[in-house]
DNA sequence: CAGTGAGCGAGCTTCCGCTTGACTT
C-alpha cells in the first residue's frame, strides 16, 4: 500500500503525474468539485451568516467513497487541486468530506505538469488557504442567490422555466443590445476612388487609392472628369521597414475564436475535440486563461524550431496575460511534444492539433520583417494625391508556420484589400500612365453580430465567466430560447460605379447582397423581453461591470482584508429587497405592439408573444368573432416587424388547387416554404415566392420529389414494403414505417435481412432513445 | 418535424464552476 495519496482534479493529469513519482505515491483524481450546495431553497441560511448546506451529488458518491477508503490507509494525503479559488475550495471540500487529519494532510500547488515542477511542489507543501476558500464560498453563494432569486421572478412575471444569472443574463444583454445597434444603424454611402496605373507599355499594373471618399456622385464624377486629361507622377516615395510579431499561445478563449474562424468549429465542438487531444496526451490542459509556457516547453520549442527551420527563426518570448480576471492555474494550451508536427486521429483532431502546434511554435519564433512602400501620386489637375502602397516580405519569421486571422468586426471604412500588394520599382518624379479609374459607391457597415466565439471574447474582456464555462454558457442561452444561432438571407442593394476608361466616364448600377449572415447570434423575442425586464428592475446585476466589481471584493476576501459574510450582507440585503419589491409591484412583462388596423375588417392588428412564440393577431379576444392568428417567421421580431410584413403572414396557408383528388396547400413552416398534399410535405425550391405558386408548379414539385424519393431507395424488403434501405444525408439508413433506424457500423448493406430490421426497430423503441425523445418534447412543447 | 394559439390549475422549473463519461445525431 502506497504511503502517499495525491489527489488532483483531472484523471488525465493523475496519470501523467503518477509517471513522475515513484511507487510511494498513489495519484487519484477528484473529477472536479465533489460537493455542491443542496438543490433546495434551504441551501443558504441568509439570516445566519449565509451558512451553507452541502451535499455530495449522486454522480460523485463513488469517487468520494473510493478516495475516503484510500485516504484512511495513507500516511499522508496531498491535496494537489489547482492553484486558484475553485481549486482551493476543492481541497477544502476534500479535507472536510474525506475526514482528513490536519497533520497528515499537505496542500501543494503547481502551474505546469512537468517533473521538476511536481517535485518542487512536493518539497514546498503548505496549509489550506482559508481566505481563498472563503472567496470561493462568497462567489458560490452569490451566484446561487442571484440565480435562484431572479429566476422565480421571471417565472412569475414572464413565463415558467426561464432563468437568469450573473453570467448568462449579461451574455444575452450583449446580444440584444448589439441587435438594437444594428437596427438603429443607417448606412452612409460614399464614393471610393481607385486608379490603376502602369509605368510604360507592357509593364505591370498596380493600384492606387484616394485616401478620402466623396460624399456625392457629382463630386466623384468631377474627380474622374478632371483625371481624363491629367498627367500623373510619383510625388514622394517612402520606404520603411515594418515588423510583425507572433500572437501568444492559445488560451481557451483564443483557441475557441481561432478554431471558429479557421476551422468553422462551434465553441462546444472545439472543447470536445480538445478534450480528446488532452486525454490522448497530445496537448496540455484546454481550460486555461494563461498564456504562459513552462521553461521545459520553451526549451523544447526552441529545439524544434532550430532543428526544423534554423537558428534565425527562433526567438525566446514570454507572454503576459491581458485579461483582468485571469487566475492562471495552468499553462497555455500547447502540444505536449513539439517534435510531433501532426498526429493520427480523425480529421477534426488532426486539424485542431495542427492549429495548436503552429500557434505555440510560432509564439517562440522571430518576427516577420517587411519593407513597406508608400508612393504618393500627384494629379496635374487636382490638389489631392493618390496613394499606392506595397509590401515586400524581407524575412518570413513566424509566418513560416502560422498566420493569425482576425474577426471581421464592422469596419466603418468598408473593404480594405490590396494592402500588401506588390509595387513595381518606382522613383520619385517618375511619370505614370493611367490605365483605368473608378469611383465605387461604398456603404458604411453596422457593428458585426456576435458569433459564439466573438461573444466569448467579449465576455472574457469583461471578466465574465471562466474557461470551463464559456461553452456551457453559450449553450444555456440558446437552450433557454433567449438567442438563436442562425443563417439569415440578405437583401440585394444597388450601388453606383463610375468608370473612366479610354477617356470616357461611364456610369453603371450594380447589385450586391447586404446583411447576409452565417452562424450568427440573434436575440429572440423572449430574450428581448427577459432582458428588458431585468434591465428595468435589476439594473445592477445585469450591468456589464457587476462581475468586475464583485471580483474585486472576492480578491479582497482572498487577501484577508475583507470578511466574506460582510460582503454578502452588503450585497444581499438591497438585492433581496429589490426582488420582493419587483414581485409585489412590477407588472407582468409583455411586449405587445399595435401595428395598425386591418383595412378589410377594421379590426386592430397587434403582435405579442403567445404560448407557442411570437404571433400577429387581428381582432381581440373580447370580439364576438374569433381573432385570427399567424406566427412570426424566422428573422421577424415583435420589435421590428412592420404592418405590411404582418399582413403578409395572413396570405398563407393558401390552397393552390387539387392533385389526385386531394387539396394542395402552400404554407411556411420552421424549415421554409412547403406544399402539403395528402399529409405529405414537399419543400419549395429556393427563390420561388410561396404566394405565387401555381397549380401546375405545385404538381411538378410533388412529382419531382416523388421521383427523387424513389431514386434514394437502395433496397425494399419483400416481407414488408414499408421497410426499405435509403440513402440519407449521412449515408444509408433503414426506413421502417415511421421509424428511421441507424445501420450499425461495418454492416454489409446487401446482407441485411428483414429479421435484422425487426431487431433494430425493437432496440430503437425500447432503448434510451424513446425516453430521451419524450423529455426533449416535454421541454419544447411545455404541456 | 411544419397546421396551433384557451380551457382546470398540481407541482415543477432556476445559478456558476470544477471535472468526465454515457448518451444520441
XYZ file of C-alpha atoms in Angstrom, chain A residues 603-604 617-629:
15
model
C -60.062 45.357 -36.553
C -56.804 46.138 -34.747
C -53.324 38.848 -34.101
C -56.204 40.506 -35.990
C -59.092 41.368 -33.721
C -59.260 40.991 -29.965
C -60.293 38.222 -27.625
C -63.495 40.003 -26.487
C -64.837 40.261 -30.047
C -67.742 38.045 -30.974
C -65.759 36.737 -33.890
C -62.639 34.794 -33.005
C -59.384 36.639 -33.648
C -57.136 35.404 -36.443
C -53.580 34.404 -35.637
